[in-house]
Amino acid sequence: MKPLEGGKISPRQLYTLLVLSNLETTTSILPSLTVAIAGRDSWLTILLAIIAALPLGLLAAWLGRRFPRQTLIQYSPKLLGKPLGFLVGVFYVWFFVHITSLVVRETAVGFNLSVLPQTPPIVLIIILVVLSATTARSGIEVIGRLAESSFVLVLFSVLLTLFLPLNFAHFEYLQPVLARGVLPLLPAVLIPLGLLSEFVAANMVIPYLSEPQKAGRTLFFTVLTSGTVILLFTIIIIAVFNQTAQNLTLPPFQLARIISIGNFLERIEVIVLAVWTVVALIKAAFFMWIGMLGPAQLFNLKGYRELAYPLGIIVIVLAILSYDNFAAAVSFYTPQVWGVYSVTVEIGIILLLSALALLRGKKGNTLRTTEN
Amino acid sequence: MPLFIPRPGLWLRNGIKILVRLCPENKIKPKESTRGTHPKGDDRRGQRRPVEIVLILAFSLVFMLLSCSGCWDKTEIEDLAILTAWGVDREENGDILASAVIVKPFAVAGKTGEGSAPPERPFWLASSSGRNMLEAMCNFAAFSPRFIFCAHSRFVIFGEETARQGVEKILDFFERNREPRLTANLLVVKDMTAAEFLKSEFEMVPLPPEGGLGLIQNATRRLGTVVNVNLNDFLIALGSEGIEPVAGCFEVIPKRPVPLEGELERKEIIQSPVINGAAAFKDDRLVGWLNRTETRGLQWIRGKVENTPLLVENPMAPPALIGVEVIRANSAVTPSMVKGKPHVQIKIELEGNIEDAQGFFDPKTDPAVLKNIEKRMAAVIEKESEAVLHRCQQELNTDIFGFGATFHRSLPQTWDRLRGNWDTEFPRLEVSLDIKTHIRLSGLAIESIKKIK
């Protein structure tokens, strides 16, 4: 029997995939969410989230390495028993399909707000979903290479939008630090933690790694890199916009709009749009691949590529249903709703499975098998 | 079997694959991957590749060409009226009168050759009214063949009356709309409406906004008696506690047309603006004008002076003046509570070069003379700072320095008590100045010129 997914990707490709996936939310909606809740102290919530996410990343990699030939979908029935394990797999897959639809919607709303006000969002959604479904059909190898080849450019553009507005930055706006104490910040930690914990997507990829022994290191540096970028974004947004940042829908875009160096290096916000396009495509493709491979393994299908376009239709519908404007998005992405939901699915599953793997002493077969 | 079956999905997928494969790094080890689903894919594709590349390239070229023109949000540059400055006034019934300086691109190019038509004014000044900014802007469409595009607006200018009535309701448009930028300069026109003001022209530059920008830059860099405030700064000051906004100030000094003799065609500009001082706001309302001295005092306190001429009396020849060009100035504001009362310590440090000395001046014979000049510089700065402090604390009662914000930053607990009654605390706030001046160089000459008798 042929394996479902025959591709292999390198740890570096996985790293770029995960970092770019995180950058998607970072450059669009995340800063406005944390700043709205935690104000000028929101950079501290990011710091706490990084600290919390680092060991969890190592844990997820450890779990994945314990079952080196299997994806999370395949080893969760082994640990939890068939029905429960199936349920966990369904939640896990649903979560990534849901994120894909949110990513697509975010990007469409972002484009509508910034440059294409007249274009119906459904057109943008369909274009993006068709592109990402086509990419996802090509397998993890293609997605990984796509991420690797665009990584440097995207990171460079992101850093450009981070450092060029520094002449407008007043770092004293970050003071007073913790004027209201740490407690009001804690719920806000869930949001960046939920984003950083998207590394659990790696538990679907670890069996396809060319050097699986590097999984832990990869996840560690993923969290570190994307955490640092989120941290820098938050700090610079507060330093440039102070409290008005709470009022902005797309802070990174506004940050790029404000760039003006010597009256000639300005109006380069289109860089942010380019970044959105690339990272949204990569993130949607990556998570759609999970959304295709997952059900194929859950239901023991013979192939997963055929699921691309049906899944695309589901994603389109979900994206249209998800929200209409940023006000609705902000009331959805609260710690109480989105924070609890994402952290439960991502970290809850990993913690549960790791604990069971440890307690029940189960291990995957390290020999080459036909399980995947 | 037909020779050509259109399979866009396949081409797109393979296109992406090939693009990825074009990366040098991926080329080195293409064999590492195991192509599970295409067991004999590699060989077949190896034979087909040239044809496929051509098809993919052709398809993507056509696709890109078609998609580049856009559909819904197609914008042709020929359909845009590029606006470079907004002037906003309120009419008597409360409506907004938005005036716009719109560039005429065909006139900017400037055909001044022989035999051509007399040069056209390169901008168009138009006004339109509405109940809010959006309606005013859209009302332009009724008489402008091209629609307003304000992503290039450099200025938001308020008339004095409008600024006194409050600008908050107007500013939301500039923050919310996707076209205007937060880097636009915000200024208030003294004794005039913005619509009237925009009729002014500048010497040396044909486009008024460029002229205005030139004024702001020069005055900030060389004169130091102006404030350079953009929309973002203004909105931050408006939205933060313990700080009130300031804005720049334009003024028009009417000129008497002077006939110039000569053959060349000359056009005298009758209305030309001067940039001077600053507009002090309380919340979103203009409450008073700061004159040049007070504005420089404000800039000393905020540490925003770049270059400025500072004149002191020559200690060696009293009525004569020594001109010091300040090249660097910094300030630090430290709030504290002294005996239960708020107190602010302002430390100003600056460096300057002597650029102009009248009368007898000879630092060689008396080395203390430079120290003496430094002391006198400090005295001038103290006088200017105290002028603006007095004006804002006693007359206007507006904390444009952001002293409240420094309390908020450094002593958040104290600020929790002060916040509610800052309006009554601020006029009683005790301010102490600590000014350190330093003369670095004394120019290319040592002594001043004197006639040898």
PDB file of N, CA and C in Angstrom, chain A residues 2 6-7 12 40 113-120 123 131 134-135 137-138 141-142 145-146 148-149 168 172-173 175-176 240-244 247-248 254 257-258 263 266-267 269 305, chain B residues 9 12-13 16-17 20-21 23 25-26 29-30 32-37 72-73 151-152 154 175 177-183 213 217 230 232-233 235-236 239-241 304 408-409 412:
ATOM      1  N   LYS A   2       0.497   2.158  -0.856  1.00  0.00           N
ATOM      2  CA  LYS A   2       1.269   3.402  -0.934  1.00  0.00           C
ATOM      3  C   LYS A   2       1.022   4.233   0.311  1.00  0.00           C
ATOM      4  N   GLY A   6       3.887  11.043   0.470  1.00  0.00           N
ATOM      5  CA  GLY A   6       5.206  10.505   0.222  1.00  0.00           C
ATOM      6  C   GLY A   6       6.321  11.513   0.333  1.00  0.00           C
ATOM      7  N   GLY A   7       5.951  12.779   0.576  1.00  0.00           N
ATOM      8  CA  GLY A   7       6.961  13.837   0.579  1.00  0.00           C
ATOM      9  C   GLY A   7       7.790  13.824   1.841  1.00  0.00           C
ATOM     10  N   ARG A  12      14.414  22.717   8.426  1.00  0.00           N
ATOM     11  CA  ARG A  12      14.420  24.144   8.148  1.00  0.00           C
ATOM     12  C   ARG A  12      13.153  24.558   7.419  1.00  0.00           C
ATOM     13  N   ARG A  40      -0.565  49.378  26.942  1.00  0.00           N
ATOM     14  CA  ARG A  40       0.869  49.537  26.715  1.00  0.00           C
ATOM     15  C   ARG A  40       1.673  48.415  27.327  1.00  0.00           C
ATOM     16  N   LEU A 113     -10.042  46.610   3.454  1.00  0.00           N
ATOM     17  CA  LEU A 113      -9.850  47.821   4.231  1.00  0.00           C
ATOM     18  C   LEU A 113      -8.755  48.695   3.664  1.00  0.00           C
ATOM     19  N   SER A 114      -7.728  48.067   3.093  1.00  0.00           N
ATOM     20  CA  SER A 114      -6.552  48.851   2.758  1.00  0.00           C
ATOM     21  C   SER A 114      -6.528  49.316   1.317  1.00  0.00           C
ATOM     22  N   VAL A 115      -6.724  48.416   0.374  1.00  0.00           N
ATOM     23  CA  VAL A 115      -6.569  48.867  -1.018  1.00  0.00           C
ATOM     24  C   VAL A 115      -7.743  48.540  -1.914  1.00  0.00           C
ATOM     25  N   LEU A 116      -8.508  47.522  -1.614  1.00  0.00           N
ATOM     26  CA  LEU A 116      -9.546  47.103  -2.553  1.00  0.00           C
ATOM     27  C   LEU A 116     -10.939  47.215  -1.931  1.00  0.00           C
ATOM     28  N   PRO A 117     -11.406  48.441  -1.685  1.00  0.00           N
ATOM     29  CA  PRO A 117     -12.685  48.561  -0.978  1.00  0.00           C
ATOM     30  C   PRO A 117     -13.878  48.050  -1.783  1.00  0.00           C
ATOM     31  N   GLN A 118     -13.794  48.127  -3.109  1.00  0.00           N
ATOM     32  CA  GLN A 118     -14.954  47.771  -3.912  1.00  0.00           C
ATOM     33  C   GLN A 118     -15.049  46.271  -4.181  1.00  0.00           C
ATOM     34  N   THR A 119     -13.909  45.604  -4.145  1.00  0.00           N
ATOM     35  CA  THR A 119     -13.908  44.190  -4.509  1.00  0.00           C
ATOM     36  C   THR A 119     -14.710  43.385  -3.495  1.00  0.00           C
ATOM     37  N   PRO A 120     -15.651  42.575  -3.957  1.00  0.00           N
ATOM     38  CA  PRO A 120     -16.398  41.755  -2.999  1.00  0.00           C
ATOM     39  C   PRO A 120     -15.463  40.795  -2.297  1.00  0.00           C
ATOM     40  N   VAL A 123     -14.688  37.278  -3.733  1.00  0.00           N
ATOM     41  CA  VAL A 123     -13.741  37.095  -4.834  1.00  0.00           C
ATOM     42  C   VAL A 123     -12.340  36.855  -4.285  1.00  0.00           C
ATOM     43  N   LEU A 131      -6.025  29.003  -4.849  1.00  0.00           N
ATOM     44  CA  LEU A 131      -4.563  28.947  -4.886  1.00  0.00           C
ATOM     45  C   LEU A 131      -4.023  28.026  -3.799  1.00  0.00           C
ATOM     46  N   THR A 134      -4.805  24.343  -4.390  1.00  0.00           N
ATOM     47  CA  THR A 134      -3.937  23.791  -5.428  1.00  0.00           C
ATOM     48  C   THR A 134      -2.553  23.519  -4.872  1.00  0.00           C
ATOM     49  N   THR A 135      -2.066  24.452  -4.044  1.00  0.00           N
ATOM     50  CA  THR A 135      -0.752  24.257  -3.453  1.00  0.00           C
ATOM     51  C   THR A 135      -0.779  23.080  -2.489  1.00  0.00           C
ATOM     52  N   ARG A 137      -2.647  20.498  -2.525  1.00  0.00           N
ATOM     53  CA  ARG A 137      -2.732  19.250  -3.290  1.00  0.00           C
ATOM     54  C   ARG A 137      -1.363  18.733  -3.682  1.00  0.00           C
ATOM     55  N   SER A 138      -0.432  19.667  -3.834  1.00  0.00           N
ATOM     56  CA  SER A 138       0.892  19.251  -4.292  1.00  0.00           C
ATOM     57  C   SER A 138       1.695  18.591  -3.193  1.00  0.00           C
ATOM     58  N   GLU A 141       5.790  18.657   0.568  1.00  0.00           N
ATOM     59  CA  GLU A 141       7.114  19.000   0.054  1.00  0.00           C
ATOM     60  C   GLU A 141       7.086  20.341  -0.667  1.00  0.00           C
ATOM     61  N   VAL A 142       6.053  20.510  -1.491  1.00  0.00           N
ATOM     62  CA  VAL A 142       5.943  21.757  -2.255  1.00  0.00           C
ATOM     63  C   VAL A 142       5.670  22.922  -1.317  1.00  0.00           C
ATOM     64  N   ARG A 145       8.856  23.840   0.450  1.00  0.00           N
ATOM     65  CA  ARG A 145       9.816  24.569  -0.397  1.00  0.00           C
ATOM     66  C   ARG A 145       9.342  25.975  -0.690  1.00  0.00           C
ATOM     67  N   LEU A 146       8.019  26.110  -0.865  1.00  0.00           N
ATOM     68  CA  LEU A 146       7.464  27.446  -1.091  1.00  0.00           C
ATOM     69  C   LEU A 146       7.794  28.349   0.090  1.00  0.00           C
ATOM     70  N   GLU A 148      10.193  27.933   2.281  1.00  0.00           N
ATOM     71  CA  GLU A 148      11.631  28.157   2.402  1.00  0.00           C
ATOM     72  C   GLU A 148      12.103  29.215   1.418  1.00  0.00           C
ATOM     73  N   SER A 149      11.542  29.145   0.192  1.00  0.00           N
ATOM     74  CA  SER A 149      12.053  30.082  -0.814  1.00  0.00           C
ATOM     75  C   SER A 149      11.547  31.494  -0.578  1.00  0.00           C
ATOM     76  N   PHE A 168       9.718  57.667  14.235  1.00  0.00           N
ATOM     77  CA  PHE A 168       8.498  58.171  14.853  1.00  0.00           C
ATOM     78  C   PHE A 168       8.272  57.549  16.230  1.00  0.00           C
ATOM     79  N   GLU A 172       9.295  56.138  25.431  1.00  0.00           N
ATOM     80  CA  GLU A 172       8.751  56.469  26.755  1.00  0.00           C
ATOM     81  C   GLU A 172       7.254  56.164  26.823  1.00  0.00           C
ATOM     82  N   TYR A 173       6.614  55.972  25.662  1.00  0.00           N
ATOM     83  CA  TYR A 173       5.193  55.620  25.691  1.00  0.00           C
ATOM     84  C   TYR A 173       4.959  54.253  26.333  1.00  0.00           C
ATOM     85  N   GLN A 175       6.031  53.407  29.107  1.00  0.00           N
ATOM     86  CA  GLN A 175       5.874  53.595  30.542  1.00  0.00           C
ATOM     87  C   GLN A 175       4.475  54.140  30.839  1.00  0.00           C
ATOM     88  N   PRO A 176       3.902  53.974  31.990  1.00  0.00           N
ATOM     89  CA  PRO A 176       4.398  53.176  33.102  1.00  0.00           C
ATOM     90  C   PRO A 176       4.194  51.686  32.849  1.00  0.00           C
ATOM     91  N   VAL A 240       5.024  53.976  18.584  1.00  0.00           N
ATOM     92  CA  VAL A 240       4.668  54.928  17.528  1.00  0.00           C
ATOM     93  C   VAL A 240       3.278  55.502  17.754  1.00  0.00           C
ATOM     94  N   PHE A 241       2.333  54.659  18.161  1.00  0.00           N
ATOM     95  CA  PHE A 241       0.944  55.137  18.219  1.00  0.00           C
ATOM     96  C   PHE A 241       0.447  55.384  19.631  1.00  0.00           C
ATOM     97  N   ASN A 242       1.203  55.007  20.641  1.00  0.00           N
ATOM     98  CA  ASN A 242       0.780  55.176  22.017  1.00  0.00           C
ATOM     99  C   ASN A 242      -0.606  54.570  22.228  1.00  0.00           C
ATOM    100  N   GLN A 243      -1.502  55.309  22.893  1.00  0.00           N
ATOM    101  CA  GLN A 243      -2.798  54.701  23.190  1.00  0.00           C
ATOM    102  C   GLN A 243      -3.710  54.623  21.976  1.00  0.00           C
ATOM    103  N   THR A 244      -3.433  55.436  20.955  1.00  0.00           N
ATOM    104  CA  THR A 244      -4.302  55.365  19.787  1.00  0.00           C
ATOM    105  C   THR A 244      -4.184  54.009  19.100  1.00  0.00           C
ATOM    106  N   ASN A 247      -7.058  51.788  18.937  1.00  0.00           N
ATOM    107  CA  ASN A 247      -8.151  52.199  18.070  1.00  0.00           C
ATOM    108  C   ASN A 247      -7.918  51.781  16.619  1.00  0.00           C
ATOM    109  N   LEU A 248      -6.773  51.150  16.356  1.00  0.00           N
ATOM    110  CA  LEU A 248      -6.435  50.840  14.968  1.00  0.00           C
ATOM    111  C   LEU A 248      -6.833  49.404  14.637  1.00  0.00           C
ATOM    112  N   GLN A 254      -0.782  50.257   9.354  1.00  0.00           N
ATOM    113  CA  GLN A 254      -0.650  51.668   9.716  1.00  0.00           C
ATOM    114  C   GLN A 254       0.813  52.015   9.988  1.00  0.00           C
ATOM    115  N   ARG A 257       2.363  52.560   6.791  1.00  0.00           N
ATOM    116  CA  ARG A 257       1.897  53.799   6.174  1.00  0.00           C
ATOM    117  C   ARG A 257       2.608  55.016   6.739  1.00  0.00           C
ATOM    118  N   ILE A 258       3.042  54.907   7.984  1.00  0.00           N
ATOM    119  CA  ILE A 258       3.626  56.085   8.624  1.00  0.00           C
ATOM    120  C   ILE A 258       5.101  56.245   8.265  1.00  0.00           C
ATOM    121  N   ASN A 263      11.382  62.357   3.566  1.00  0.00           N
ATOM    122  CA  ASN A 263      10.399  62.727   2.545  1.00  0.00           C
ATOM    123  C   ASN A 263      10.596  62.030   1.212  1.00  0.00           C
ATOM    124  N   GLU A 266       8.909  56.744   1.420  1.00  0.00           N
ATOM    125  CA  GLU A 266       7.602  56.680   2.052  1.00  0.00           C
ATOM    126  C   GLU A 266       6.630  56.004   1.105  1.00  0.00           C
ATOM    127  N   ARG A 267       5.405  55.855   1.579  1.00  0.00           N
ATOM    128  CA  ARG A 267       4.350  55.180   0.808  1.00  0.00           C
ATOM    129  C   ARG A 267       4.786  53.774   0.395  1.00  0.00           C
ATOM    130  N   GLU A 269       3.663  51.025   2.052  1.00  0.00           N
ATOM    131  CA  GLU A 269       2.822  50.092   2.792  1.00  0.00           C
ATOM    132  C   GLU A 269       2.418  48.896   1.948  1.00  0.00           C
ATOM    133  N   ARG A 305      -5.233  13.793  -1.680  1.00  0.00           N
ATOM    134  CA  ARG A 305      -5.216  14.933  -2.581  1.00  0.00           C
ATOM    135  C   ARG A 305      -6.594  15.251  -3.150  1.00  0.00           C
TER     136      ARG A 305
ATOM    137  N   GLY B   9      -5.297  23.913 -13.664  1.00  0.00           N
ATOM    138  CA  GLY B   9      -4.939  23.526 -12.297  1.00  0.00           C
ATOM    139  C   GLY B   9      -3.582  22.859 -12.252  1.00  0.00           C
ATOM    140  N   LEU B  12      -0.792  25.330 -12.983  1.00  0.00           N
ATOM    141  CA  LEU B  12      -0.526  26.208 -11.850  1.00  0.00           C
ATOM    142  C   LEU B  12       0.286  25.457 -10.802  1.00  0.00           C
ATOM    143  N   ARG B  13      -0.125  24.197 -10.562  1.00  0.00           N
ATOM    144  CA  ARG B  13       0.552  23.424  -9.537  1.00  0.00           C
ATOM    145  C   ARG B  13       2.000  23.168  -9.950  1.00  0.00           C
ATOM    146  N   ILE B  16       4.111  26.258  -9.766  1.00  0.00           N
ATOM    147  CA  ILE B  16       4.627  26.524  -8.424  1.00  0.00           C
ATOM    148  C   ILE B  16       5.786  25.596  -8.133  1.00  0.00           C
ATOM    149  N   LYS B  17       5.642  24.327  -8.517  1.00  0.00           N
ATOM    150  CA  LYS B  17       6.729  23.378  -8.286  1.00  0.00           C
ATOM    151  C   LYS B  17       8.000  23.820  -8.995  1.00  0.00           C
ATOM    152  N   VAL B  20       9.588  26.766  -7.461  1.00  0.00           N
ATOM    153  CA  VAL B  20      10.297  26.382  -6.254  1.00  0.00           C
ATOM    154  C   VAL B  20      11.603  25.689  -6.602  1.00  0.00           C
ATOM    155  N   ARG B  21      11.542  24.888  -7.663  1.00  0.00           N
ATOM    156  CA  ARG B  21      12.738  24.155  -8.035  1.00  0.00           C
ATOM    157  C   ARG B  21      13.820  25.075  -8.584  1.00  0.00           C
ATOM    158  N   CYS B  23      14.913  27.606  -7.231  1.00  0.00           N
ATOM    159  CA  CYS B  23      15.818  28.038  -6.185  1.00  0.00           C
ATOM    160  C   CYS B  23      17.058  27.172  -6.231  1.00  0.00           C
ATOM    161  N   GLU B  25      19.103  26.163  -4.109  1.00  0.00           N
ATOM    162  CA  GLU B  25      19.328  25.182  -3.064  1.00  0.00           C
ATOM    163  C   GLU B  25      18.525  23.911  -3.314  1.00  0.00           C
ATOM    164  N   ASN B  26      17.303  24.093  -3.807  1.00  0.00           N
ATOM    165  CA  ASN B  26      16.465  22.940  -4.051  1.00  0.00           C
ATOM    166  C   ASN B  26      16.962  22.125  -5.229  1.00  0.00           C
ATOM    167  N   LYS B  29      19.746  18.958  -4.410  1.00  0.00           N
ATOM    168  CA  LYS B  29      19.399  17.606  -3.974  1.00  0.00           C
ATOM    169  C   LYS B  29      17.941  17.286  -4.291  1.00  0.00           C
ATOM    170  N   PRO B  30      17.634  17.208  -5.555  1.00  0.00           N
ATOM    171  CA  PRO B  30      16.229  16.927  -5.869  1.00  0.00           C
ATOM    172  C   PRO B  30      15.861  15.469  -5.632  1.00  0.00           C
ATOM    173  N   GLU B  32      16.466  13.577  -3.050  1.00  0.00           N
ATOM    174  CA  GLU B  32      16.209  13.180  -1.682  1.00  0.00           C
ATOM    175  C   GLU B  32      14.746  12.853  -1.438  1.00  0.00           C
ATOM    176  N   SER B  33      13.907  13.535  -2.180  1.00  0.00           N
ATOM    177  CA  SER B  33      12.481  13.350  -1.944  1.00  0.00           C
ATOM    178  C   SER B  33      12.009  12.072  -2.627  1.00  0.00           C
ATOM    179  N   THR B  34      11.032  11.463  -1.980  1.00  0.00           N
ATOM    180  CA  THR B  34      10.446  10.276  -2.608  1.00  0.00           C
ATOM    181  C   THR B  34       9.062  10.652  -3.071  1.00  0.00           C
ATOM    182  N   ARG B  35       8.853  10.544  -4.333  1.00  0.00           N
ATOM    183  CA  ARG B  35       7.558  10.969  -4.865  1.00  0.00           C
ATOM    184  C   ARG B  35       6.613   9.787  -4.827  1.00  0.00           C
ATOM    185  N   GLY B  36       5.905   9.701  -3.719  1.00  0.00           N
ATOM    186  CA  GLY B  36       5.059   8.549  -3.514  1.00  0.00           C
ATOM    187  C   GLY B  36       3.965   8.423  -4.548  1.00  0.00           C
ATOM    188  N   THR B  37       3.314   9.489  -4.851  1.00  0.00           N
ATOM    189  CA  THR B  37       2.133   9.383  -5.694  1.00  0.00           C
ATOM    190  C   THR B  37       2.483   9.389  -7.174  1.00  0.00           C
ATOM    191  N   TRP B  72     -12.944  45.556  -9.924  1.00  0.00           N
ATOM    192  CA  TRP B  72     -13.758  46.476  -9.126  1.00  0.00           C
ATOM    193  C   TRP B  72     -12.969  47.705  -8.717  1.00  0.00           C
ATOM    194  N   ASP B  73     -11.745  47.479  -8.327  1.00  0.00           N
ATOM    195  CA  ASP B  73     -10.988  48.594  -7.785  1.00  0.00           C
ATOM    196  C   ASP B  73     -10.005  49.162  -8.783  1.00  0.00           C
ATOM    197  N   ALA B 151      -4.345  60.460  -0.818  1.00  0.00           N
ATOM    198  CA  ALA B 151      -3.222  59.747  -0.186  1.00  0.00           C
ATOM    199  C   ALA B 151      -1.955  60.591  -0.195  1.00  0.00           C
ATOM    200  N   HIS B 152      -1.941  61.631  -1.011  1.00  0.00           N
ATOM    201  CA  HIS B 152      -0.723  62.441  -1.081  1.00  0.00           C
ATOM    202  C   HIS B 152      -0.875  63.761  -0.348  1.00  0.00           C
ATOM    203  N   ARG B 154      -0.379  66.471   2.197  1.00  0.00           N
ATOM    204  CA  ARG B 154       0.736  66.769   3.080  1.00  0.00           C
ATOM    205  C   ARG B 154       0.283  67.591   4.267  1.00  0.00           C
ATOM    206  N   GLU B 175      -8.226  59.683  10.481  1.00  0.00           N
ATOM    207  CA  GLU B 175      -7.699  58.473  11.095  1.00  0.00           C
ATOM    208  C   GLU B 175      -8.352  57.233  10.473  1.00  0.00           C
ATOM    209  N   ASN B 177     -10.219  56.967   7.392  1.00  0.00           N
ATOM    210  CA  ASN B 177     -10.190  56.762   5.947  1.00  0.00           C
ATOM    211  C   ASN B 177      -8.870  56.156   5.523  1.00  0.00           C
ATOM    212  N   ARG B 178      -8.906  55.370   4.453  1.00  0.00           N
ATOM    213  CA  ARG B 178      -7.681  54.646   4.106  1.00  0.00           C
ATOM    214  C   ARG B 178      -6.727  55.494   3.279  1.00  0.00           C
ATOM    215  N   GLU B 179      -7.185  56.647   2.796  1.00  0.00           N
ATOM    216  CA  GLU B 179      -6.303  57.436   1.937  1.00  0.00           C
ATOM    217  C   GLU B 179      -5.398  58.429   2.684  1.00  0.00           C
ATOM    218  N   PRO B 180      -5.932  59.298   3.515  1.00  0.00           N
ATOM    219  CA  PRO B 180      -5.031  60.275   4.138  1.00  0.00           C
ATOM    220  C   PRO B 180      -4.017  59.581   5.046  1.00  0.00           C
ATOM    221  N   ARG B 181      -2.872  60.202   5.159  1.00  0.00           N
ATOM    222  CA  ARG B 181      -1.824  59.612   5.980  1.00  0.00           C
ATOM    223  C   ARG B 181      -1.668  60.361   7.285  1.00  0.00           C
ATOM    224  N   LEU B 182      -1.227  59.621   8.296  1.00  0.00           N
ATOM    225  CA  LEU B 182      -1.047  60.253   9.600  1.00  0.00           C
ATOM    226  C   LEU B 182       0.221  61.095   9.642  1.00  0.00           C
ATOM    227  N   THR B 183       0.993  61.092   8.564  1.00  0.00           N
ATOM    228  CA  THR B 183       2.203  61.914   8.575  1.00  0.00           C
ATOM    229  C   THR B 183       1.937  63.328   8.076  1.00  0.00           C
ATOM    230  N   LEU B 213       5.787  72.793   3.040  1.00  0.00           N
ATOM    231  CA  LEU B 213       6.675  71.788   3.600  1.00  0.00           C
ATOM    232  C   LEU B 213       8.078  72.360   3.767  1.00  0.00           C
ATOM    233  N   GLN B 217      10.161  72.663   7.209  1.00  0.00           N
ATOM    234  CA  GLN B 217      11.463  72.017   7.396  1.00  0.00           C
ATOM    235  C   GLN B 217      12.553  73.035   7.726  1.00  0.00           C
ATOM    236  N   ASN B 230       2.645  66.427  13.304  1.00  0.00           N
ATOM    237  CA  ASN B 230       1.845  65.730  12.310  1.00  0.00           C
ATOM    238  C   ASN B 230       0.583  65.156  12.956  1.00  0.00           C
ATOM    239  N   ASN B 232      -0.419  62.243  13.545  1.00  0.00           N
ATOM    240  CA  ASN B 232      -0.218  61.195  14.537  1.00  0.00           C
ATOM    241  C   ASN B 232       0.119  61.796  15.896  1.00  0.00           C
ATOM    242  N   ASP B 233       1.050  62.773  15.906  1.00  0.00           N
ATOM    243  CA  ASP B 233       1.398  63.428  17.170  1.00  0.00           C
ATOM    244  C   ASP B 233       0.165  64.053  17.796  1.00  0.00           C
ATOM    245  N   LEU B 235      -3.029  63.362  17.322  1.00  0.00           N
ATOM    246  CA  LEU B 235      -4.012  62.379  17.800  1.00  0.00           C
ATOM    247  C   LEU B 235      -3.543  61.721  19.089  1.00  0.00           C
ATOM    248  N   ILE B 236      -2.224  61.477  19.189  1.00  0.00           N
ATOM    249  CA  ILE B 236      -1.704  60.866  20.418  1.00  0.00           C
ATOM    250  C   ILE B 236      -1.919  61.812  21.588  1.00  0.00           C
ATOM    251  N   GLY B 239      -5.479  61.864  22.514  1.00  0.00           N
ATOM    252  CA  GLY B 239      -6.014  60.633  23.097  1.00  0.00           C
ATOM    253  C   GLY B 239      -5.326  60.216  24.387  1.00  0.00           C
ATOM    254  N   SER B 240      -4.254  60.915  24.803  1.00  0.00           N
ATOM    255  CA  SER B 240      -3.539  60.495  26.004  1.00  0.00           C
ATOM    256  C   SER B 240      -3.901  61.400  27.164  1.00  0.00           C
ATOM    257  N   GLU B 241      -3.653  60.887  28.356  1.00  0.00           N
ATOM    258  CA  GLU B 241      -3.917  61.711  29.525  1.00  0.00           C
ATOM    259  C   GLU B 241      -2.658  62.466  29.908  1.00  0.00           C
ATOM    260  N   LYS B 304      13.052  69.632  21.723  1.00  0.00           N
ATOM    261  CA  LYS B 304      12.885  69.423  20.298  1.00  0.00           C
ATOM    262  C   LYS B 304      13.551  70.478  19.437  1.00  0.00           C
ATOM    263  N   HIS B 408       2.384  60.362  34.936  1.00  0.00           N
ATOM    264  CA  HIS B 408       1.758  59.082  34.642  1.00  0.00           C
ATOM    265  C   HIS B 408       2.815  58.004  34.407  1.00  0.00           C
ATOM    266  N   ARG B 409       3.895  58.385  33.706  1.00  0.00           N
ATOM    267  CA  ARG B 409       4.931  57.415  33.370  1.00  0.00           C
ATOM    268  C   ARG B 409       5.773  57.038  34.573  1.00  0.00           C
ATOM    269  N   PRO B 412       3.092  56.460  38.584  1.00  0.00           N
ATOM    270  CA  PRO B 412       1.696  56.135  38.239  1.00  0.00           C
ATOM    271  C   PRO B 412       0.734  56.215  39.420  1.00  0.00           C
TER     272      PRO B 412
END
